[in-house]
Amino acid sequence: MSNKSVTRRGVLKSGAVTSAGLALPTIFTASSAAAYTNEPTGSSVVLGFNVPQTGPYAEEGNDELLAQQLAVEHLNGEGDGGCMNTFSSKSLQGNGILGKKVEFVTGDTQTKSDAARASAKSMIEKDGAIMINGGSSSGVAVAVQGLCQEAGVIFMAGLTHANDTTGKDKKANGFRHFFNAYMSGAALAPVLAKEMGSDRRAYHLTADYNWGWTQEESIVASTEAMGWETVNTVKTPLASTDFSSYIAPVLNSGADVLVLNHYGGNMVNSLTNAIQFGLLDKQVNGKDFKIVVPLYSELMAAGAGENIKGVLGSMNWNWQLQDEGTKAFVKSFGEKYGKPPSNSAQTCYAQTLLYADACERAGTFNPCGVVEALEGFEFDGLGNGPTLYRADDHQCFKDVLVVRGNENPTNAYDTLEIVEITPRAQVEYAPDHPMFAGGELGKCNPGA
């Protein structure tokens, strides 16, 4: 289908209006107790892929869209089936979802919450989308997750790393496969202590929105617990492209580590500016100056080029893993697109399959049936080993990767090396952990 959202005739009619401003079809105000938003009545079902196609995270979004399209092909029985061959659940048969052909529409989040809500609203109202997947910003994820909760559709989050998504802003209709900021801190801290020592002074530059805030909070907590001192924390606008004015004060701060709580184009630019200022060539407090990028992606590493060498960070997944699910996905994606997938692509692919599988296991597209099928669901074969979708908060728990910019890459895609595969048990936390406090999961909303 087109990469533009298109209206499917006959899917929706004007009717009731939710508090989110969504006009629900009149059919859903009928007497049927089993009615739910956008219940498929024909031979197909529509999924909404809401990704940043413009803006600072556009490269991540475009990779997500490639993976989403690949997932649709596999669900419809096209291609080699990818992870459907390795997924521990064997409910998917390659005949769509519950026998209905999978179609999709797309929207551009622009990495802006208002734009993301508007595009998701359009896909639900005009196109009959029954599930929304995607995004590369936690601000977007929180906004769209709230919209989907009110609209009565399922939100399968894409790349969202803030603690809030499955913390204070969690919703019953939303699910996150991607890891979070707390997990980054838990995985990184032991490696940072081992490689840089426990006597360090850190300066943080932080993207000024909820992901950056919770990333900073998590890394500060984990590093201070091992003996580091936090010299300063400075917020930077998401729209920034030149970080020189933020890097200059680091030189006279007494810090010997710069932590870049930035992502996408922001990280590429801030790291480039830091290298231009010669930070990695300096010694401070008798130690070699270091830079840490808590959240990595392959696309960021490629964009930063030589500047990434030796810089530590964490990842949700990496194409170099050797589990069967990873190898199957990398093979399918690589043969179709001529390159390995990013971790943002992998999480959107996995989320699309997980949604379809939950519908099959539940025997319905009703969001409440899907929620019940996913809560407490344990699975394997989609990458990163055995994985749990925790019922308490709809957060996935699996192994987390610590990676480093490759000092001696052998090709254009060999930008990162895996330093450690952190066991799932090391990054787990209680549902009522203070960093995730506030808010209620609530109850599933079918939208009827």
CSV table of C-alpha atoms in Angstrom, one decimal:
chain,number,residue,atom,x,y,z
A,1,MET,CA,0.0,0.0,0.0
A,2,SER,CA,1.0,3.6,-0.3
A,3,ASN,CA,3.1,5.1,2.4
A,4,LYS,CA,0.4,7.8,2.9
A,5,SER,CA,-2.6,7.3,5.1
A,6,VAL,CA,-5.6,6.6,2.8
A,7,THR,CA,-9.3,6.5,3.7
A,8,ARG,CA,-10.9,3.1,3.2
A,9,ARG,CA,-14.5,3.6,2.1
A,10,GLY,CA,-17.2,2.0,4.2
A,11,VAL,CA,-15.1,1.5,7.3
A,12,LEU,CA,-16.3,4.3,9.5
A,13,LYS,CA,-19.4,6.4,10.0
A,14,SER,CA,-19.9,9.4,12.2
A,15,GLY,CA,-21.1,8.7,15.7
A,16,ALA,CA,-20.2,9.1,19.3
A,17,VAL,CA,-17.2,11.2,20.3
A,18,THR,CA,-14.6,10.1,23.0
A,19,SER,CA,-12.9,12.5,25.3
A,20,ALA,CA,-9.9,12.3,22.9
A,21,GLY,CA,-12.1,13.8,20.2
A,22,LEU,CA,-12.4,10.6,18.3
A,23,ALA,CA,-15.6,10.1,16.3
A,24,LEU,CA,-16.6,6.5,16.8
A,25,PRO,CA,-18.7,4.6,14.2
A,26,THR,CA,-22.4,4.4,15.0
A,27,ILE,CA,-22.2,0.6,14.8
A,28,PHE,CA,-20.2,0.7,18.0
A,29,THR,CA,-23.1,2.3,19.9
A,30,ALA,CA,-25.4,-0.6,19.0
A,31,SER,CA,-26.7,-3.1,21.5
A,32,SER,CA,-24.0,-5.8,20.9
A,33,ALA,CA,-22.0,-6.2,24.1
A,34,ALA,CA,-19.1,-7.6,22.0
A,35,ALA,CA,-18.7,-4.5,19.8
A,36,TYR,CA,-15.4,-2.8,19.7
A,37,THR,CA,-13.6,0.0,17.8
A,38,ASN,CA,-13.0,-0.8,14.1
A,39,GLU,CA,-14.1,-4.4,14.4
A,40,PRO,CA,-13.1,-5.9,10.9
A,41,THR,CA,-16.2,-6.9,9.0
A,42,GLY,CA,-14.6,-7.7,5.6
A,43,SER,CA,-11.8,-9.9,4.3
A,44,SER,CA,-9.0,-7.6,5.6
A,45,VAL,CA,-7.7,-5.9,8.7
A,46,VAL,CA,-5.9,-2.5,8.8
A,47,LEU,CA,-2.8,-1.8,11.0
A,48,GLY,CA,-1.6,1.8,11.5
A,49,PHE,CA,2.2,2.4,11.3
A,50,ASN,CA,3.0,5.8,12.9
A,51,VAL,CA,6.6,6.6,12.5
A,52,PRO,CA,8.8,9.7,12.2
A,53,GLN,CA,9.3,10.2,8.5
A,54,THR,CA,10.6,13.7,9.0
A,55,GLY,CA,12.4,15.4,11.9
A,56,PRO,CA,15.4,14.5,14.0
A,57,TYR,CA,14.5,10.8,14.3
A,58,ALA,CA,13.4,10.3,10.7
A,59,GLU,CA,16.2,7.8,9.9
A,60,GLU,CA,15.0,5.6,12.7
A,61,GLY,CA,11.4,5.9,11.6
A,62,ASN,CA,12.1,5.0,8.0
A,63,ASP,CA,13.9,1.8,9.1
A,64,GLU,CA,10.9,1.0,11.3
A,65,LEU,CA,8.6,1.3,8.3
A,66,LEU,CA,10.7,-1.1,6.3
A,67,ALA,CA,10.4,-3.6,9.1
A,68,GLN,CA,6.7,-3.1,9.5
A,69,GLN,CA,6.2,-3.7,5.8
A,70,LEU,CA,8.3,-6.9,6.0
A,71,ALA,CA,6.1,-8.1,9.0
A,72,VAL,CA,3.0,-7.6,6.9
A,73,GLU,CA,4.4,-9.6,4.1
A,74,HIS,CA,5.3,-12.4,6.4
A,75,LEU,CA,1.9,-12.4,8.1
A,76,ASN,CA,0.3,-12.6,4.7
A,77,GLY,CA,2.4,-15.6,3.7
A,78,GLU,CA,4.8,-13.8,1.4
A,79,GLY,CA,8.6,-14.0,1.5
A,80,ASP,CA,10.4,-16.5,3.7
A,81,GLY,CA,8.3,-16.0,6.8
A,82,GLY,CA,11.2,-14.6,8.9
A,83,CYS,CA,10.7,-14.9,12.6
A,84,MET,CA,7.4,-16.8,12.2
A,85,ASN,CA,9.7,-19.8,11.6
A,86,THR,CA,11.5,-19.3,15.0
A,87,PHE,CA,8.8,-17.8,17.2
A,88,SER,CA,8.0,-20.1,20.1
A,89,SER,CA,4.3,-19.5,19.6
A,90,LYS,CA,3.0,-21.4,16.5
A,91,SER,CA,-0.3,-19.7,16.2
A,92,LEU,CA,0.5,-17.6,13.1
A,93,GLN,CA,-0.2,-19.5,9.8
A,94,GLY,CA,0.8,-17.0,7.1
A,95,ASN,CA,-2.8,-16.4,6.2
A,96,GLY,CA,-3.1,-12.9,7.6
A,97,ILE,CA,-4.6,-12.5,11.1
A,98,LEU,CA,-7.6,-14.7,11.9
A,99,GLY,CA,-7.8,-15.4,8.2
A,100,LYS,CA,-8.0,-11.7,7.2
A,101,LYS,CA,-5.4,-10.2,4.9
A,102,VAL,CA,-3.3,-7.6,6.6
A,103,GLU,CA,-3.3,-4.1,5.1
A,104,PHE,CA,-1.6,-1.0,6.5
A,105,VAL,CA,-1.7,2.8,6.5
A,106,THR,CA,1.1,5.1,7.6
A,107,GLY,CA,1.5,8.4,9.4
A,108,ASP,CA,4.3,10.8,10.0
A,109,THR,CA,4.8,11.6,13.7
A,110,GLN,CA,7.4,14.3,12.9
A,111,THR,CA,8.8,13.4,16.4
A,112,LYS,CA,6.1,15.8,17.7
A,113,SER,CA,3.4,14.6,20.2
A,114,ASP,CA,0.6,16.7,18.6
A,115,ALA,CA,1.5,15.6,15.1
A,116,ALA,CA,1.7,11.9,16.2
A,117,ARG,CA,-1.7,12.1,17.9
A,118,ALA,CA,-3.2,13.7,14.8
A,119,SER,CA,-1.8,11.0,12.5
A,120,ALA,CA,-2.9,8.2,14.8
A,121,LYS,CA,-6.3,9.7,15.2
A,122,SER,CA,-6.7,9.9,11.4
A,123,MET,CA,-5.6,6.3,10.9
A,124,ILE,CA,-8.1,5.1,13.5
A,125,GLU,CA,-11.0,7.4,12.4
A,126,LYS,CA,-10.6,7.5,8.7
A,127,ASP,CA,-8.7,4.3,7.9
A,128,GLY,CA,-10.2,1.9,10.4
A,129,ALA,CA,-6.8,1.0,12.0
A,130,ILE,CA,-7.3,-1.5,14.8
A,131,MET,CA,-3.7,-1.3,16.1
A,132,ILE,CA,-1.1,1.4,16.1
A,133,ASN,CA,2.6,0.6,16.1
A,134,GLY,CA,5.7,2.7,15.8
A,135,GLY,CA,7.4,5.9,16.9
A,136,SER,CA,11.0,6.8,17.9
A,137,SER,CA,10.3,9.2,20.8
A,138,SER,CA,8.9,8.6,24.3
A,139,GLY,CA,7.0,11.9,24.2
A,140,VAL,CA,5.3,10.6,21.1
A,141,ALA,CA,4.7,7.1,22.6
A,142,VAL,CA,3.1,8.5,25.8
A,143,ALA,CA,0.8,10.8,23.7
A,144,VAL,CA,-0.2,8.1,21.2
A,145,GLN,CA,-0.6,5.5,23.9
A,146,GLY,CA,-3.1,7.8,25.8
A,147,LEU,CA,-5.0,8.4,22.5
A,148,CYS,CA,-5.2,4.6,21.8
A,149,GLN,CA,-6.5,4.0,25.3
A,150,GLU,CA,-9.3,6.4,24.9
A,151,ALA,CA,-10.1,5.3,21.3
A,152,GLY,CA,-10.2,1.6,22.2
A,153,VAL,CA,-7.4,0.3,20.0
A,154,ILE,CA,-4.2,-1.5,20.9
A,155,PHE,CA,-0.9,0.5,20.9
A,156,MET,CA,2.2,-1.6,20.3
A,157,ALA,CA,4.9,0.9,21.1
A,158,GLY,CA,8.0,1.2,18.9
A,159,LEU,CA,11.2,2.8,20.0
A,160,THR,CA,10.4,4.4,23.4
A,161,HIS,CA,13.0,4.3,26.1
A,162,ALA,CA,11.6,6.6,28.9
A,163,ASN,CA,10.7,4.9,32.1
A,164,ASP,CA,7.3,6.8,32.0
A,165,THR,CA,5.9,4.8,29.0
A,166,THR,CA,5.4,1.8,31.3
A,167,GLY,CA,5.7,3.8,34.5
A,168,LYS,CA,3.5,6.7,35.5
A,169,ASP,CA,2.0,6.9,31.9
A,170,LYS,CA,1.3,3.2,31.4
A,171,LYS,CA,-2.0,2.2,29.9
A,172,ALA,CA,-3.9,-1.1,29.7
A,173,ASN,CA,-4.2,-0.8,25.9
A,174,GLY,CA,-0.4,-0.2,25.5
A,175,PHE,CA,2.5,-2.6,25.4
A,176,ARG,CA,6.3,-2.0,25.1
A,177,HIS,CA,8.8,-4.5,23.7
A,178,PHE,CA,11.7,-2.0,23.9
A,179,PHE,CA,13.8,-1.8,27.0
A,180,ASN,CA,13.9,1.4,29.2
A,181,ALA,CA,16.2,3.9,30.8
A,182,TYR,CA,16.4,2.1,34.1
A,183,MET,CA,17.6,-1.0,32.3
A,184,SER,CA,20.3,1.0,30.5
A,185,GLY,CA,21.6,2.2,33.8
A,186,ALA,CA,21.5,-1.3,35.3
A,187,ALA,CA,23.3,-2.8,32.4
A,188,LEU,CA,25.9,0.0,31.9
A,189,ALA,CA,27.0,0.7,35.5
A,190,PRO,CA,29.0,-2.5,36.1
A,191,VAL,CA,30.8,-2.1,32.7
A,192,LEU,CA,31.5,1.6,33.3
A,193,ALA,CA,33.0,0.8,36.7
A,194,LYS,CA,35.1,-1.9,35.3
A,195,GLU,CA,36.5,0.1,32.4
A,196,MET,CA,36.6,3.6,33.8
A,197,GLY,CA,36.8,3.1,37.6
A,198,SER,CA,34.5,4.1,40.4
A,199,ASP,CA,36.1,7.6,41.0
A,200,ARG,CA,34.7,9.6,38.1
A,201,ARG,CA,33.0,13.0,37.7
A,202,ALA,CA,30.2,13.1,35.1
A,203,TYR,CA,28.6,16.0,33.2
A,204,HIS,CA,25.3,15.3,31.5
A,205,LEU,CA,23.7,16.8,28.4
A,206,THR,CA,20.1,15.8,28.2
A,207,ALA,CA,17.4,16.0,25.6
A,208,ASP,CA,14.7,18.2,27.2
A,209,TYR,CA,11.7,15.9,27.1
A,210,ASN,CA,10.5,12.9,29.2
A,211,TRP,CA,12.9,10.3,27.6
A,212,GLY,CA,15.9,12.5,28.3
A,213,TRP,CA,14.8,13.3,31.9
A,214,THR,CA,14.3,9.6,32.8
A,215,GLN,CA,17.5,8.6,31.0
A,216,GLU,CA,19.5,11.2,33.0
A,217,GLU,CA,17.8,10.2,36.3
A,218,SER,CA,18.6,6.5,35.7
A,219,ILE,CA,22.2,7.0,34.7
A,220,VAL,CA,22.8,9.4,37.5
A,221,ALA,CA,21.4,7.0,40.0
A,222,SER,CA,23.3,3.9,38.7
A,223,THR,CA,26.6,5.7,38.4
A,224,GLU,CA,26.4,7.6,41.8
A,225,ALA,CA,25.6,4.2,43.4
A,226,MET,CA,29.0,2.9,42.2
A,227,GLY,CA,30.8,6.1,43.4
A,228,TRP,CA,30.7,8.6,40.6
A,229,GLU,CA,30.0,12.2,41.2
A,230,THR,CA,27.5,14.2,39.0
A,231,VAL,CA,29.1,17.6,38.3
A,232,ASN,CA,26.2,19.1,36.3
A,233,THR,CA,23.1,18.2,34.3
A,234,VAL,CA,22.1,20.5,31.4
A,235,LYS,CA,18.9,20.2,29.3
A,236,THR,CA,19.1,20.8,25.5
A,237,PRO,CA,16.2,21.5,23.2
A,238,LEU,CA,15.2,18.5,21.0
A,239,ALA,CA,15.3,20.8,17.9
A,240,SER,CA,19.0,21.7,18.5
A,241,THR,CA,21.5,20.9,15.7
A,242,ASP,CA,24.6,22.7,17.0
A,243,PHE,CA,25.7,21.8,20.6
A,244,SER,CA,28.9,23.8,20.7
A,245,SER,CA,27.5,26.2,23.3
A,246,TYR,CA,26.7,23.3,25.5
A,247,ILE,CA,30.0,21.5,25.0
A,248,ALA,CA,32.2,24.5,25.8
A,249,PRO,CA,31.3,24.7,29.6
A,250,VAL,CA,32.3,21.0,30.0
A,251,LEU,CA,36.0,21.9,29.5
A,252,ASN,CA,36.1,24.0,32.7
A,253,SER,CA,33.7,21.9,34.8
A,254,GLY,CA,36.2,19.5,36.3
A,255,ALA,CA,34.2,16.6,34.8
A,256,ASP,CA,36.2,13.7,33.2
A,257,VAL,CA,33.1,12.0,31.6
A,258,LEU,CA,30.5,13.4,29.3
A,259,VAL,CA,27.2,11.6,29.2
A,260,LEU,CA,25.1,12.3,26.1
A,261,ASN,CA,21.5,11.6,26.9
A,262,HIS,CA,20.7,12.3,23.2
A,263,TYR,CA,19.4,10.1,20.4
A,264,GLY,CA,19.2,10.1,16.6
A,265,GLY,CA,20.5,13.2,14.9
A,266,ASN,CA,20.9,15.0,18.2
A,267,MET,CA,23.4,12.4,19.4
A,268,VAL,CA,25.3,12.5,16.1
A,269,ASN,CA,25.6,16.3,16.3
A,270,SER,CA,26.4,16.6,20.0
A,271,LEU,CA,29.1,13.8,19.7
A,272,THR,CA,30.6,15.5,16.7
A,273,ASN,CA,30.8,18.8,18.5
A,274,ALA,CA,32.4,17.1,21.5
A,275,ILE,CA,35.1,15.5,19.3
A,276,GLN,CA,35.6,18.9,17.6
A,277,PHE,CA,36.4,20.4,21.0
A,278,GLY,CA,39.0,17.6,21.5
A,279,LEU,CA,37.4,16.2,24.6
A,280,LEU,CA,38.6,12.6,24.0
A,281,ASP,CA,42.2,13.9,23.6
A,282,LYS,CA,42.2,15.5,27.0
A,283,GLN,CA,43.2,14.3,30.5
A,284,VAL,CA,41.2,15.6,33.5
A,285,ASN,CA,41.8,14.7,37.1
A,286,GLY,CA,44.6,12.5,36.0
A,287,LYS,CA,42.3,10.4,33.8
A,288,ASP,CA,41.7,10.1,30.1
A,289,PHE,CA,38.4,11.9,29.3
A,290,LYS,CA,35.6,9.6,28.3
A,291,ILE,CA,32.2,9.9,26.6
A,292,VAL,CA,29.2,7.7,27.2
A,293,VAL,CA,26.1,7.4,25.0
A,294,PRO,CA,23.5,5.5,27.2
A,295,LEU,CA,21.2,4.7,24.3
A,296,TYR,CA,22.7,3.5,21.0
A,297,SER,CA,21.4,2.6,17.6
A,298,GLU,CA,23.2,1.3,14.5
A,299,LEU,CA,21.9,4.2,12.5
A,300,MET,CA,23.3,6.7,15.0
A,301,ALA,CA,26.7,4.9,15.0
A,302,ALA,CA,26.8,5.1,11.2
A,303,GLY,CA,25.9,8.8,11.2
A,304,ALA,CA,28.7,9.6,13.8
A,305,GLY,CA,31.3,7.7,11.8
A,306,GLU,CA,34.8,7.7,13.2
A,307,ASN,CA,33.7,9.7,16.3
A,308,ILE,CA,31.9,6.7,17.8
A,309,LYS,CA,35.0,4.6,18.2
A,310,GLY,CA,35.5,3.3,21.7
A,311,VAL,CA,32.3,5.0,23.1
A,312,LEU,CA,30.2,2.8,25.3
A,313,GLY,CA,26.4,2.6,25.4
A,314,SER,CA,23.5,0.2,25.6
A,315,MET,CA,21.1,-1.3,23.1
A,316,ASN,CA,17.8,-3.2,23.0
A,317,TRP,CA,19.0,-5.6,20.3
A,318,ASN,CA,21.8,-5.9,17.7
A,319,TRP,CA,21.9,-7.6,14.3
A,320,GLN,CA,25.1,-9.4,15.3
A,321,LEU,CA,23.4,-11.6,17.9
A,322,GLN,CA,23.5,-15.3,17.1
A,323,ASP,CA,20.1,-16.5,18.4
A,324,GLU,CA,17.9,-18.2,15.8
A,325,GLY,CA,15.2,-15.4,15.9
A,326,THR,CA,17.8,-12.7,15.2
A,327,LYS,CA,19.4,-14.7,12.4
A,328,ALA,CA,16.0,-15.3,10.7
A,329,PHE,CA,15.1,-11.6,10.9
A,330,VAL,CA,18.5,-10.3,9.7
A,331,LYS,CA,18.3,-12.7,6.7
A,332,SER,CA,14.8,-11.6,5.7
A,333,PHE,CA,15.5,-7.9,6.1
A,334,GLY,CA,18.9,-8.1,4.5
A,335,GLU,CA,17.8,-9.9,1.4
A,336,LYS,CA,14.9,-7.5,0.9
A,337,TYR,CA,16.6,-4.2,1.7
A,338,GLY,CA,20.3,-4.9,1.2
A,339,LYS,CA,21.4,-3.9,4.7
A,340,PRO,CA,21.1,-5.2,8.3
A,341,PRO,CA,18.2,-3.9,10.4
A,342,SER,CA,18.5,-1.5,13.3
A,343,ASN,CA,17.2,-2.2,16.8
A,344,SER,CA,14.3,0.2,16.1
A,345,ALA,CA,13.3,-1.9,13.1
A,346,GLN,CA,13.5,-5.1,15.1
A,347,THR,CA,11.3,-3.9,17.8
A,348,CYS,CA,8.6,-2.7,15.4
A,349,TYR,CA,8.8,-6.0,13.5
A,350,ALA,CA,8.5,-8.0,16.7
A,351,GLN,CA,5.6,-5.9,18.0
A,352,THR,CA,3.6,-6.4,14.8
A,353,LEU,CA,4.1,-10.2,15.0
A,354,LEU,CA,3.3,-10.2,18.8
A,355,TYR,CA,0.0,-8.3,18.2
A,356,ALA,CA,-1.0,-10.7,15.4
A,357,ASP,CA,-0.1,-13.7,17.5
A,358,ALA,CA,-2.1,-12.4,20.4
A,359,CYS,CA,-5.2,-12.0,18.2
A,360,GLU,CA,-4.8,-15.6,17.0
A,361,ARG,CA,-4.4,-17.0,20.5
A,362,ALA,CA,-7.3,-14.9,21.8
A,363,GLY,CA,-9.5,-15.8,18.7
A,364,THR,CA,-10.5,-12.1,18.4
A,365,PHE,CA,-9.4,-8.6,17.5
A,366,ASN,CA,-11.2,-7.3,20.5
A,367,PRO,CA,-8.6,-5.2,22.4
A,368,CYS,CA,-9.5,-6.8,25.7
A,369,GLY,CA,-8.9,-10.3,24.3
A,370,VAL,CA,-5.6,-9.1,23.0
A,371,VAL,CA,-4.6,-7.6,26.3
A,372,GLU,CA,-5.5,-10.8,28.1
A,373,ALA,CA,-3.4,-12.8,25.6
A,374,LEU,CA,-0.3,-10.6,26.0
A,375,GLU,CA,-0.3,-10.1,29.8
A,376,GLY,CA,2.2,-12.5,31.4
A,377,PHE,CA,3.0,-13.9,28.0
A,378,GLU,CA,6.4,-15.6,27.8
A,379,PHE,CA,8.0,-16.3,24.5
A,380,ASP,CA,11.3,-16.9,22.6
A,381,GLY,CA,12.5,-16.8,19.0
A,382,LEU,CA,12.1,-13.1,18.3
A,383,GLY,CA,15.6,-12.1,19.4
A,384,ASN,CA,17.4,-11.5,22.8
A,385,GLY,CA,16.3,-14.9,24.1
A,386,PRO,CA,13.4,-15.7,26.5
A,387,THR,CA,11.2,-12.7,27.0
A,388,LEU,CA,8.3,-11.8,29.3
A,389,TYR,CA,5.5,-9.3,28.8
A,390,ARG,CA,4.8,-8.5,32.5
A,391,ALA,CA,1.2,-8.2,33.3
A,392,ASP,CA,1.7,-5.4,36.0
A,393,ASP,CA,2.9,-2.8,33.6
A,394,HIS,CA,3.1,-4.3,30.0
A,395,GLN,CA,6.9,-4.0,30.0
A,396,CYS,CA,9.0,-6.6,28.2
A,397,PHE,CA,11.9,-8.1,30.1
A,398,LYS,CA,14.8,-9.7,28.2
A,399,ASP,CA,18.6,-9.5,28.0
A,400,VAL,CA,20.1,-6.1,27.4
A,401,LEU,CA,23.2,-5.3,25.4
A,402,VAL,CA,26.2,-3.2,26.3
A,403,VAL,CA,28.0,-2.1,23.1
A,404,ARG,CA,31.0,0.0,22.1
A,405,GLY,CA,31.9,1.9,18.9
A,406,ASN,CA,34.1,-0.5,17.0
A,407,GLU,CA,37.7,0.5,16.9
A,408,ASN,CA,38.4,-1.6,13.8
A,409,PRO,CA,35.3,-2.0,11.7
A,410,THR,CA,35.5,-4.4,8.8
A,411,ASN,CA,32.6,-3.0,6.8
A,412,ALA,CA,30.0,-0.1,6.7
A,413,TYR,CA,27.7,-2.0,9.1
A,414,ASP,CA,30.3,-3.2,11.5
A,415,THR,CA,30.0,0.0,13.6
A,416,LEU,CA,29.3,-1.5,17.0
A,417,GLU,CA,30.7,-4.4,18.9
A,418,ILE,CA,28.8,-6.2,21.7
A,419,VAL,CA,30.8,-5.9,24.9
A,420,GLU,CA,28.3,-7.7,27.2
A,421,ILE,CA,24.9,-9.4,27.0
A,422,THR,CA,23.4,-8.4,30.3
A,423,PRO,CA,21.2,-11.1,31.7
A,424,ARG,CA,17.5,-10.3,32.1
A,425,ALA,CA,17.6,-10.8,35.9
A,426,GLN,CA,20.1,-8.0,36.3
A,427,VAL,CA,17.8,-5.4,34.7
A,428,GLU,CA,14.5,-6.5,36.3
A,429,TYR,CA,12.8,-4.3,38.9
A,430,ALA,CA,9.7,-4.3,41.0
A,431,PRO,CA,6.5,-2.8,39.4
A,432,ASP,CA,6.4,-0.2,42.2
A,433,HIS,CA,10.0,0.9,41.9
A,434,PRO,CA,10.2,4.7,42.6
A,435,MET,CA,11.3,5.5,39.1
A,436,PHE,CA,8.1,4.0,37.8
A,437,ALA,CA,5.7,5.3,40.4
A,438,GLY,CA,2.5,7.1,39.8
A,439,GLY,CA,-0.3,6.4,37.3
A,440,GLU,CA,-2.5,3.4,37.0
A,441,LEU,CA,-2.5,0.7,34.3
A,442,GLY,CA,-6.3,0.8,34.4
A,443,LYS,CA,-8.6,-1.5,32.5
A,444,CYS,CA,-8.7,-2.4,28.8
A,445,ASN,CA,-10.9,-0.1,26.8
A,446,PRO,CA,-12.6,-1.9,23.8
A,447,GLY,CA,-14.0,1.5,22.7
A,448,ALA,CA,-17.6,0.4,22.6
